[in-house]
Structures are given as C-alpha cells and as structure tokens.
PDB file of C-alpha atoms in Angstrom:
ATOM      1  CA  UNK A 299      65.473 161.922 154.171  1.00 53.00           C
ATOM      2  CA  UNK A 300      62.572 163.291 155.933  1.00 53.00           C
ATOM      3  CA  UNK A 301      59.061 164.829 154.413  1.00 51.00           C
ATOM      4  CA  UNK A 302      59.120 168.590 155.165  1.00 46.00           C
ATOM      5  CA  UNK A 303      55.517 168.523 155.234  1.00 56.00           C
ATOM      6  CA  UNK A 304      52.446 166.619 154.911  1.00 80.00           C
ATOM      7  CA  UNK A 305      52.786 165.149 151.206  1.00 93.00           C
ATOM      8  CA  UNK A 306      50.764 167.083 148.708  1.00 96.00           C
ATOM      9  CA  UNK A 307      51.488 164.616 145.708  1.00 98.00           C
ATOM     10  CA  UNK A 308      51.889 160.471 145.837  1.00 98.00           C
ATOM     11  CA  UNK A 309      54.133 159.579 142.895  1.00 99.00           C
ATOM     12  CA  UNK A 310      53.849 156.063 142.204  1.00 99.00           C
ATOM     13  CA  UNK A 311      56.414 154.164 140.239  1.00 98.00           C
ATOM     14  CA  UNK A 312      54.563 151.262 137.997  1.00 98.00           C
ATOM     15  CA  UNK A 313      56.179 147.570 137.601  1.00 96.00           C
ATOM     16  CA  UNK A 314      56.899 145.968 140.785  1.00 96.00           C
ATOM     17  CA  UNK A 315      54.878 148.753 142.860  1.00 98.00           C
ATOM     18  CA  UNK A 316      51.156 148.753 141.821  1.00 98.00           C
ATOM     19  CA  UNK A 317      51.517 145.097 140.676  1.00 98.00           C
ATOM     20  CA  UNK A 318      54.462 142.379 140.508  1.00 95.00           C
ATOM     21  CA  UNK A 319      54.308 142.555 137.056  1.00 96.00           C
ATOM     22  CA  UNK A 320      57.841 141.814 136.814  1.00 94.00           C
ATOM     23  CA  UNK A 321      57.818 137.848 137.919  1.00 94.00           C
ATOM     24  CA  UNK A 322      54.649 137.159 136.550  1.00 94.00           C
ATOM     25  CA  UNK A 323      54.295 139.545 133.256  1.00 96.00           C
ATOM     26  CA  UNK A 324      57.836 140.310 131.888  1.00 96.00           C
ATOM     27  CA  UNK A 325      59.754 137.703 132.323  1.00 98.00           C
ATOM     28  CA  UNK A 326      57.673 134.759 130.841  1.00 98.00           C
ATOM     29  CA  UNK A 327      57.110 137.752 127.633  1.00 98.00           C
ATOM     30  CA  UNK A 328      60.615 138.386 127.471  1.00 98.00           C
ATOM     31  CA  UNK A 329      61.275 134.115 127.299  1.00 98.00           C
ATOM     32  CA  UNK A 330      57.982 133.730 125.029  1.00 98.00           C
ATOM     33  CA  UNK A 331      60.037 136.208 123.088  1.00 98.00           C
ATOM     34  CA  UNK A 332      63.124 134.681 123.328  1.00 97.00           C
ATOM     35  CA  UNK A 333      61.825 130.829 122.160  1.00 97.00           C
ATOM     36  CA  UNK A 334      59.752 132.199 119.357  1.00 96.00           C
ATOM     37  CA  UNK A 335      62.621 133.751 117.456  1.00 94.00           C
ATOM     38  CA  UNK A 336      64.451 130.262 118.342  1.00 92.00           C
ATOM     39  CA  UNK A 337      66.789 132.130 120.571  1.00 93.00           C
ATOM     40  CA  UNK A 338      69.561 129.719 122.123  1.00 91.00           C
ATOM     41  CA  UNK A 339      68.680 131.346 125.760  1.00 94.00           C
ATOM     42  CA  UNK A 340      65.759 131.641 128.403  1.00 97.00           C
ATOM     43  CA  UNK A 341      66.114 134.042 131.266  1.00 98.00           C
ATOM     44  CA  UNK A 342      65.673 132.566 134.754  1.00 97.00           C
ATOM     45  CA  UNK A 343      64.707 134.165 138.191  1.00 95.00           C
ATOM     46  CA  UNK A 344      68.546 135.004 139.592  1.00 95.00           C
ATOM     47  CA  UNK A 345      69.846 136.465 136.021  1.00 96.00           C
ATOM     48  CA  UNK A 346      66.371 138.337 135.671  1.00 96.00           C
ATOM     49  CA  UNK A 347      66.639 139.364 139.059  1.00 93.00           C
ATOM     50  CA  UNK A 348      70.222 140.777 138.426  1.00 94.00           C
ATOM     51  CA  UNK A 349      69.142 142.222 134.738  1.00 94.00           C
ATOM     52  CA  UNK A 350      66.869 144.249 136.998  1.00 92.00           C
ATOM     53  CA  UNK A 351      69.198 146.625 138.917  1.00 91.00           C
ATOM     54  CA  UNK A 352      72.354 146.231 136.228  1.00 93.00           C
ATOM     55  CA  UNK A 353      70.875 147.138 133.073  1.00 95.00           C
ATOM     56  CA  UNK A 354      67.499 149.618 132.877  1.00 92.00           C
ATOM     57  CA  UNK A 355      64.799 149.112 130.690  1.00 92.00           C
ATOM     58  CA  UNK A 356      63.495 146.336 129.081  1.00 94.00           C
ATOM     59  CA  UNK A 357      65.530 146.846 125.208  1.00 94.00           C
ATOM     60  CA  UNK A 358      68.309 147.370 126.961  1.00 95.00           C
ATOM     61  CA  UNK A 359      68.450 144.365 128.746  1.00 97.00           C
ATOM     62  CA  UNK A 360      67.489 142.739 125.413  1.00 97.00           C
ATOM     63  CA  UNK A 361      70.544 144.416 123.986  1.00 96.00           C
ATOM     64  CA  UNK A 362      72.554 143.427 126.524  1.00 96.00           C
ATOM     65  CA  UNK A 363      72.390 139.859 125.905  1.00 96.00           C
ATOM     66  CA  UNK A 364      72.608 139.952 122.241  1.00 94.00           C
ATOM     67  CA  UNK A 365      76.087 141.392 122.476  1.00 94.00           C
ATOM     68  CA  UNK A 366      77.133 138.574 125.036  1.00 93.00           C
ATOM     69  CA  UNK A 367      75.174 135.848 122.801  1.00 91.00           C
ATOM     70  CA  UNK A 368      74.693 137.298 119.197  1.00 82.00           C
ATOM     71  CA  UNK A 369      71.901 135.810 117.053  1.00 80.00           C
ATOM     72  CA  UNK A 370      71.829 133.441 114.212  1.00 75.00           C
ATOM     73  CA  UNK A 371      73.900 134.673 111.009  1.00 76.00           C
ATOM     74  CA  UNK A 372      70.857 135.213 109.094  1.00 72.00           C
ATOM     75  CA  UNK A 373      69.283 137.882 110.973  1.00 80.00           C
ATOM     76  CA  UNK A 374      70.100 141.157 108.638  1.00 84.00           C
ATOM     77  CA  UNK A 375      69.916 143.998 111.249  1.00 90.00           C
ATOM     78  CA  UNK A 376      72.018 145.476 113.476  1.00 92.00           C
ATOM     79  CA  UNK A 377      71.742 144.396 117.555  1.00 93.00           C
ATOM     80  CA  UNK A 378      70.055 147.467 118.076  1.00 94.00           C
ATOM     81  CA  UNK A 379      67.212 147.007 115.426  1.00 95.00           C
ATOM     82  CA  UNK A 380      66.663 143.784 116.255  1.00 95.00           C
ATOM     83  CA  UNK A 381      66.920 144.317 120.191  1.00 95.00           C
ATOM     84  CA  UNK A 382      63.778 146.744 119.495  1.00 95.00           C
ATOM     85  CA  UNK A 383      62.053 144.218 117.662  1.00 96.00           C
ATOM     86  CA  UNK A 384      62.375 141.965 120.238  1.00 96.00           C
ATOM     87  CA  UNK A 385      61.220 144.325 122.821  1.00 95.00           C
ATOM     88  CA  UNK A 386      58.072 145.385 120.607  1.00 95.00           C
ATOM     89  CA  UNK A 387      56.856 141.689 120.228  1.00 97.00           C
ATOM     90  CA  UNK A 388      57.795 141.051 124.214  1.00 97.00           C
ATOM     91  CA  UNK A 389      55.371 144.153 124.749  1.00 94.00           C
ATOM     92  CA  UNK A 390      52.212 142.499 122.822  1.00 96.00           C
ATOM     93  CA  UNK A 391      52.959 139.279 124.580  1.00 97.00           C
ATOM     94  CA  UNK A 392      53.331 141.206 128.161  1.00 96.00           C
ATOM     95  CA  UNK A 393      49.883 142.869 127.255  1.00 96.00           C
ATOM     96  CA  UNK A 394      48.183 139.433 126.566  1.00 97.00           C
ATOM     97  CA  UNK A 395      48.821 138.119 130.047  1.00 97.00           C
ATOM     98  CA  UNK A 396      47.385 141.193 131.341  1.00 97.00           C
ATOM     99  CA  UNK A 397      44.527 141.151 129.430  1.00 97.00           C
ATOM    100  CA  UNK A 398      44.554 137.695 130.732  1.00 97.00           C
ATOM    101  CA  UNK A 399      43.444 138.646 134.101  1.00 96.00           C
ATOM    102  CA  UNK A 400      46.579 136.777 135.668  1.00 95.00           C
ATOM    103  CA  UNK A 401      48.117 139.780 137.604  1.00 97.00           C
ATOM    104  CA  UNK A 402      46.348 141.730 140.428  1.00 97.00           C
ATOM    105  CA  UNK A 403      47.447 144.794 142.428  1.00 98.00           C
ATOM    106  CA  UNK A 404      50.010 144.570 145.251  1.00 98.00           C
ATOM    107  CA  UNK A 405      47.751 144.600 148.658  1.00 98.00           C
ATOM    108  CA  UNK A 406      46.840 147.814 149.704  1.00 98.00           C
ATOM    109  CA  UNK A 407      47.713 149.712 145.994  1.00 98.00           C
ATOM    110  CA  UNK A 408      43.960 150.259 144.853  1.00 98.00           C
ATOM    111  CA  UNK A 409      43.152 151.426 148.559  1.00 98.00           C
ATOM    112  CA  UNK A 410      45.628 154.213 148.831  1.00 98.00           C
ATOM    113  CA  UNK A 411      44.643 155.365 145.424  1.00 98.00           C
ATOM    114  CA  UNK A 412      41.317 155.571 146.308  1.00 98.00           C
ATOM    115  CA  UNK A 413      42.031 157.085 149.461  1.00 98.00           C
ATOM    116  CA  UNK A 414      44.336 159.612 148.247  1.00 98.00           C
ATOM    117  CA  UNK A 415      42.248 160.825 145.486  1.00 98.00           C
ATOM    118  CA  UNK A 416      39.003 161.222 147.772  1.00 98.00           C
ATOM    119  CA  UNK A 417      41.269 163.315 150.188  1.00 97.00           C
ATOM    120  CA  UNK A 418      42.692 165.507 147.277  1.00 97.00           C
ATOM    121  CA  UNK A 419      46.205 164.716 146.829  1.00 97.00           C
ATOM    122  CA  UNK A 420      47.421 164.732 143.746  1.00 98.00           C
ATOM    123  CA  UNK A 421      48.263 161.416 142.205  1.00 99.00           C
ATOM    124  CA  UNK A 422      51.069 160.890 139.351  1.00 99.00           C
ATOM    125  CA  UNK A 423      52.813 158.258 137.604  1.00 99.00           C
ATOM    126  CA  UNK A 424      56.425 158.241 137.474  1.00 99.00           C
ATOM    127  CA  UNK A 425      58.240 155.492 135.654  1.00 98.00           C
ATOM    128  CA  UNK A 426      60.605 154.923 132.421  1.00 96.00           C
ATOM    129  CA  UNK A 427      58.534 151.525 130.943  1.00 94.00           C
ATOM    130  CA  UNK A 428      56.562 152.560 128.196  1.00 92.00           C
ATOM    131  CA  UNK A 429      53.571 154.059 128.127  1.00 95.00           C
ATOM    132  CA  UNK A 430      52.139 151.485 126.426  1.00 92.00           C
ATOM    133  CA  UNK A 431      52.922 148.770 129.453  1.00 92.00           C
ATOM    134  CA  UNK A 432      51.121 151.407 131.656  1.00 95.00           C
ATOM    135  CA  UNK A 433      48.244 151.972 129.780  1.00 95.00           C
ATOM    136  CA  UNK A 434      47.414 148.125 129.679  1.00 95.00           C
ATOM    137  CA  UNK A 435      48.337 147.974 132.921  1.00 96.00           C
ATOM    138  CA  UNK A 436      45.847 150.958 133.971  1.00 95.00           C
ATOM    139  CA  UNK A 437      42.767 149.030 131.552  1.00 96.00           C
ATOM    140  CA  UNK A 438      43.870 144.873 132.884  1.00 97.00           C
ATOM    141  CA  UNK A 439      45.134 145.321 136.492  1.00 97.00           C
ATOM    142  CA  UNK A 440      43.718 148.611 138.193  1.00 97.00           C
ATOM    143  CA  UNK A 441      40.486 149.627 138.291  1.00 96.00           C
ATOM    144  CA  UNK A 442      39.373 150.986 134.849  1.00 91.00           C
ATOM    145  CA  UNK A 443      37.706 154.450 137.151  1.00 95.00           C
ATOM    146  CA  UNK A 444      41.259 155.211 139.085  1.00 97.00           C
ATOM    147  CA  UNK A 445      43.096 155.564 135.385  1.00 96.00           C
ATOM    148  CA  UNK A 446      41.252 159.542 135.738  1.00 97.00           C
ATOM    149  CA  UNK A 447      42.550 159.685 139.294  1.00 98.00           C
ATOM    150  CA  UNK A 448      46.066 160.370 137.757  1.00 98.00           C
ATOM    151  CA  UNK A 449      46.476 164.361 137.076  1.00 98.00           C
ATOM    152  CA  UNK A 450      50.112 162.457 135.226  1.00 98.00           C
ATOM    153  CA  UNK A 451      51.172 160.188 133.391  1.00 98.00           C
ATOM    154  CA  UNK A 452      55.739 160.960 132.895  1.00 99.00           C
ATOM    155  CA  UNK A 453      56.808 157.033 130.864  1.00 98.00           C
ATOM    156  CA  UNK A 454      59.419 156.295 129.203  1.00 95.00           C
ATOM    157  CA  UNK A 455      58.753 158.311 125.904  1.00 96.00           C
ATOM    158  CA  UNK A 456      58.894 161.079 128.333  1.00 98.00           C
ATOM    159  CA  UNK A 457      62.568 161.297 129.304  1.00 98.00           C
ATOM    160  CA  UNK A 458      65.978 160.530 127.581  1.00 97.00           C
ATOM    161  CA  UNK A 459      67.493 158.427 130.908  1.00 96.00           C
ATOM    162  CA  UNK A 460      65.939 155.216 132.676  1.00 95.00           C
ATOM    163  CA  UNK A 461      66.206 155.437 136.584  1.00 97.00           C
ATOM    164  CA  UNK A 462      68.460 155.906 138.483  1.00 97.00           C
ATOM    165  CA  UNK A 463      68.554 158.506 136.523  1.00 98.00           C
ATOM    166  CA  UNK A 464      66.387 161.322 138.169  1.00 99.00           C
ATOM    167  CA  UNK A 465      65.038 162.810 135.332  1.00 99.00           C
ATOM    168  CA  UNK A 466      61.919 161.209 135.428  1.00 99.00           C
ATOM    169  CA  UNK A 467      60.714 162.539 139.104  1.00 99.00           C
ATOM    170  CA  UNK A 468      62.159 166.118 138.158  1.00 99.00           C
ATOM    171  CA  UNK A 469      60.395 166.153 134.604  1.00 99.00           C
ATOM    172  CA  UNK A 470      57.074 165.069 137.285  1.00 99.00           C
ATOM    173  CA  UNK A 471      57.917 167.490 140.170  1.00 98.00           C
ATOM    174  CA  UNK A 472      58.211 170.430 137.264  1.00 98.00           C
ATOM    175  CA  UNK A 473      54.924 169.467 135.401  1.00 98.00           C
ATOM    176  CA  UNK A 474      52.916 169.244 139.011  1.00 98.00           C
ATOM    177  CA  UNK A 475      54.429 172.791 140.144  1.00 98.00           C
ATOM    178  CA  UNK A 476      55.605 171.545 143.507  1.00 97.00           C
ATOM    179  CA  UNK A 477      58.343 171.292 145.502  1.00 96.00           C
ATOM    180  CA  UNK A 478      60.270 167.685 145.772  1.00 97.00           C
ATOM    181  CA  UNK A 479      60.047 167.682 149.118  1.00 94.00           C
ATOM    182  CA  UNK A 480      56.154 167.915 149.040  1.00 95.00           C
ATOM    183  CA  UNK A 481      55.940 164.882 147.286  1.00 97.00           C
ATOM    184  CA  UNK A 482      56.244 161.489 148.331  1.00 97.00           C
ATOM    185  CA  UNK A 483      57.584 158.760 145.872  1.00 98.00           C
ATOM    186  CA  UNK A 484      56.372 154.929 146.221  1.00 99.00           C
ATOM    187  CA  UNK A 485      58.817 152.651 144.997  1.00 98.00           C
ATOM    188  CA  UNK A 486      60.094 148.966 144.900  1.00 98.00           C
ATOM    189  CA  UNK A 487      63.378 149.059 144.013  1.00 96.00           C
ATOM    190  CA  UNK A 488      67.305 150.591 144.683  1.00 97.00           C
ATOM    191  CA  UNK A 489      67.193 151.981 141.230  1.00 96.00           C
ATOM    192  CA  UNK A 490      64.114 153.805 141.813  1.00 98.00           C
ATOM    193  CA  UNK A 491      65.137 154.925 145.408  1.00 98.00           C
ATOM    194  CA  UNK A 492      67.683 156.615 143.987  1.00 98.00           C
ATOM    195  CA  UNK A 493      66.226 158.499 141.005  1.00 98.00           C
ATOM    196  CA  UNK A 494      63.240 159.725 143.714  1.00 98.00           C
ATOM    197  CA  UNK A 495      66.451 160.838 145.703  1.00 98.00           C
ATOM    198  CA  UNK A 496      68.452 162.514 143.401  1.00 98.00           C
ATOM    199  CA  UNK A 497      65.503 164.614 142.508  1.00 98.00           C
ATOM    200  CA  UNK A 498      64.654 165.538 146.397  1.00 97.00           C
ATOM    201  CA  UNK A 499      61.873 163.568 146.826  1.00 97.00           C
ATOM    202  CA  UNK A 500      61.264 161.005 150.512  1.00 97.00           C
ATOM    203  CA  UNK A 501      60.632 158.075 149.031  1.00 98.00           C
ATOM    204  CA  UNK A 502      58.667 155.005 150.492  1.00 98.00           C
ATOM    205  CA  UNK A 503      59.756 151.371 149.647  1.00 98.00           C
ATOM    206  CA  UNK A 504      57.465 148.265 149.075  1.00 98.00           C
ATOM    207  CA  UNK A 505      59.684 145.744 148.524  1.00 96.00           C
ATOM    208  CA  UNK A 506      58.878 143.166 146.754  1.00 94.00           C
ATOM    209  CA  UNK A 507      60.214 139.147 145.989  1.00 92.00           C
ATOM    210  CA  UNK A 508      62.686 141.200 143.728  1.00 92.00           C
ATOM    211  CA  UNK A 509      63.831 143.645 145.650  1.00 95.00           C
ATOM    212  CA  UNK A 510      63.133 142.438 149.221  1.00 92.00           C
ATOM    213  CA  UNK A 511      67.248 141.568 149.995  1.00 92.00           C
ATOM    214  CA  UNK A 512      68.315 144.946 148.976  1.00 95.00           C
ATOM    215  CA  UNK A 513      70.266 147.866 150.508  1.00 96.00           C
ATOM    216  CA  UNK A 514      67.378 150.612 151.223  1.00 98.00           C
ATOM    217  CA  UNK A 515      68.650 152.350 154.094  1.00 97.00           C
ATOM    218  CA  UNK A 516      68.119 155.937 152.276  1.00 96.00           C
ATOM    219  CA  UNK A 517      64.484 155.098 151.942  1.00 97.00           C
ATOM    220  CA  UNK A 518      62.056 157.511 153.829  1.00 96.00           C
ATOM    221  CA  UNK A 519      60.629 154.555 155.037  1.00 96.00           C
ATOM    222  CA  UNK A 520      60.354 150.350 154.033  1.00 97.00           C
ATOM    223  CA  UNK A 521      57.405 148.779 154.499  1.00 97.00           C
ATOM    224  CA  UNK A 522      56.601 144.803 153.179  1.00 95.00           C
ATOM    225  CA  UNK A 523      53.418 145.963 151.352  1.00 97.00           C
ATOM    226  CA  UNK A 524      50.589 149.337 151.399  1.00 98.00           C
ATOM    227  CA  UNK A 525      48.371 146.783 153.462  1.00 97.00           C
ATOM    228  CA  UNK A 526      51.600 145.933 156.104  1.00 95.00           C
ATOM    229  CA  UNK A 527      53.616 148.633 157.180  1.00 93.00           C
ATOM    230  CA  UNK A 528      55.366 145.898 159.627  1.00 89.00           C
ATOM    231  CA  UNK A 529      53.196 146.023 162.470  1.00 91.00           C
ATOM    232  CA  UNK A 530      50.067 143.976 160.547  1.00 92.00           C
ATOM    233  CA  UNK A 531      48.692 147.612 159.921  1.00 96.00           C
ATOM    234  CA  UNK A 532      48.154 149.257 156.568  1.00 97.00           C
ATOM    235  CA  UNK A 533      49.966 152.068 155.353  1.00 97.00           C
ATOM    236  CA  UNK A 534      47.262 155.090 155.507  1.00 96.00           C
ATOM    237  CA  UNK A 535      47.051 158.929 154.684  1.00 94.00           C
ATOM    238  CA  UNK A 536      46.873 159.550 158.393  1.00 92.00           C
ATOM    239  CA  UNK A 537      50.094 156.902 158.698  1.00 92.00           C
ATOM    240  CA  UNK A 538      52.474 159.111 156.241  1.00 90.00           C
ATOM    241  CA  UNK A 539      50.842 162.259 158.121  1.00 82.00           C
ATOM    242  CA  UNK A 540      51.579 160.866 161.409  1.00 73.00           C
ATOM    243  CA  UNK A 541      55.310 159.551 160.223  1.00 64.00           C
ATOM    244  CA  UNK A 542      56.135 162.620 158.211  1.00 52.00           C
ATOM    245  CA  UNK A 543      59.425 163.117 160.713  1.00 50.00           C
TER     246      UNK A 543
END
C-alpha cells in the first residue's frame, strides 16, 4: 500500500509503539496479578509473546486462561467477573511501574511528535487498551507538554472490537474528517497492521523484541525504530515525504 499523498495525520498506536510497555509494564502487572490472588500460573516471555497476536486485549487474555486453568472453588463469580477484576487490579499495578519512571519512549517517538506537531500535522491516538493505560502513559513516559499535541484520543472505551478489527482507525479517520489514505498509521505489530489496513490507511512498522520475527510484508514500510529507518538514519517528516511512493 502506498501513501497517495504527503500524510496529513500521524496515527500512532500506544503499547509497543511509543514505549515497550509490553515486556517491561504488562507482563510483570499481569504476573504481580496473577501471584497475589495465589494463582497456580505466571506468564512467561514465549506464551506472552503468543497471548499477544492470539487473543486481543488484556481481559481477554485474562479470560482466556481462566477457562484453560479455572480458579480456586471458592471464588463466587463467574470467569468473566473475575477476569475483569483481575484486569482492573493488573491496571493499578501497570500504572505503578510507570509512575515508577522504569519505562522510556522507543528512540525517536518524542522527536517525531515534536516534529510533527511544529510542522502542523495532525497527531491522533489510535489504540483499543484503555484509556486509562494511555493516560498514565501520556503523564509517566511522554513528555507531560506533547499530551495537548494530540487533536485525539480513540481507546478502548471507544470501540466495540480490539484490532485487527478496523474499527478503531475508521472511528479515528471519521472523527479527523480525512481520507484513510491521507493518514499514516505507526504501528508495532501484525494485529495492528491489519486493522490500519482494513480501514485504508499505509501503515509504518517499528518492530519491536515482540514483534520483530513477524510477517509484515503489507506494511507501507518496516523500519527497526523512529531513530533507524535501516540505514543508521532517523525516520523524519521529510523521510515519509520523500518515501511517500
């Protein structure tokens, strides 16, 4: 998929593309979660890793392994109630190790942002976590100032579907009055890549330690990081204008 025209709108997804909040914020608050309650399981890198891309959002996943490994005989709610209390109390413990100061930006993230907002393109935020996780994120991680840069915010209490489903990048494409192919999505992951496609948006991959052995072939382009587009050189306003074909 190629960009039409010079991108008018950067749409950035959130965990695993501004920061790698995945391997170092919610999977040790998912397993704090886990041994608190006395749960007979911890999540390690390969199942987390495979959780990822087989089972959106965080409850779900949650969900998912209650039904595989149920919990103790006391507990007196169903696996869906108690799969949402797990995920609330993973969510306070995912916002102390950001408040922590423990997770920084992906190279090149708070650059772009800056650079994109002093040019005038519109900035967005396009992701199913909740907005909660990208509020904390926006006020532990990023620079409190570039929060305002953001004309929107589309989260998970936004939409009915988790990516891949698109309907996250065409509730964001609708709100911002533009045309997919105006817009340039920046994600990390195949599940991402192909929400941003479904809705008609080029998308640009930063993989990640993740993501960084998947299939991404119907990305607009792949790049290692925003500060190493593969040649040592950062990825740019000028770069995506230059590389638009």
């Amino acid at each position: 998929m190629s960009i039409l025209h010079n991108p008018q709108a950067l749409l950035f997804d959130v965990d695993g593309t501004l920061a790698d909040t995945e391997g170092q914020g919610h999977l040790p608050a998912f397993n704090k979660t886990f041994a608190a309650h006395n749960l007979p399981w911890r999540w390690s890198k390969d199942e987390y890793r495979r959780l990822l891309t087989a089972v959106p959002g965080g409850r779900e996943r949650i969900l998912e392994q209650l039904k595989r490994t149920p919990p103790p005989e006391h507990c007196n709610q169903t696996l869906a109630e108690y799969a949402q209390q797990l995920h609330r109390e993973k969510g306070h413990h995912y916002t102390d190790i950001l408040r922590s100061g423990a997770i920084k930006p992906r190279p090149g993230v708070t650059r772009l942002i800056e650079e994109a907002y002093s040019s005038g393109t519109t900035l967005a935020i396009v992701t199913t976590s909740a907005r909660e996780s990208v509020e904390a994120l926006f006020e532990y991680v990023l620079p409190a100032k570039q929060r305002h840069y953001f004309s929107l915010l589309i989260c998970g209490e936004d939409v009915s579907a988790k990516k891949p489903d698109p309907e996250a990048y065409q509730l964001a494409v609708e709100r911002l009055c533009l045309p997919p192919d105006n817009c340039l999505a920046l994600e990390d992951s195949v599940n991402g890549l192909a929400a941003a496609n479904k809705a008609g948006i080029p998308t640009l991959i930063t993989y990640n330690e993740w993501t960084k052995d998947d299939d991404f072939s119907d990305a607009w382009r792949v790049v290692e990081s925003l500060d190493n587009r593969g040649d040592g050189e950062p990825v740019t306003l000028a770069w995506l204008t230059d590389a638009h074909t």
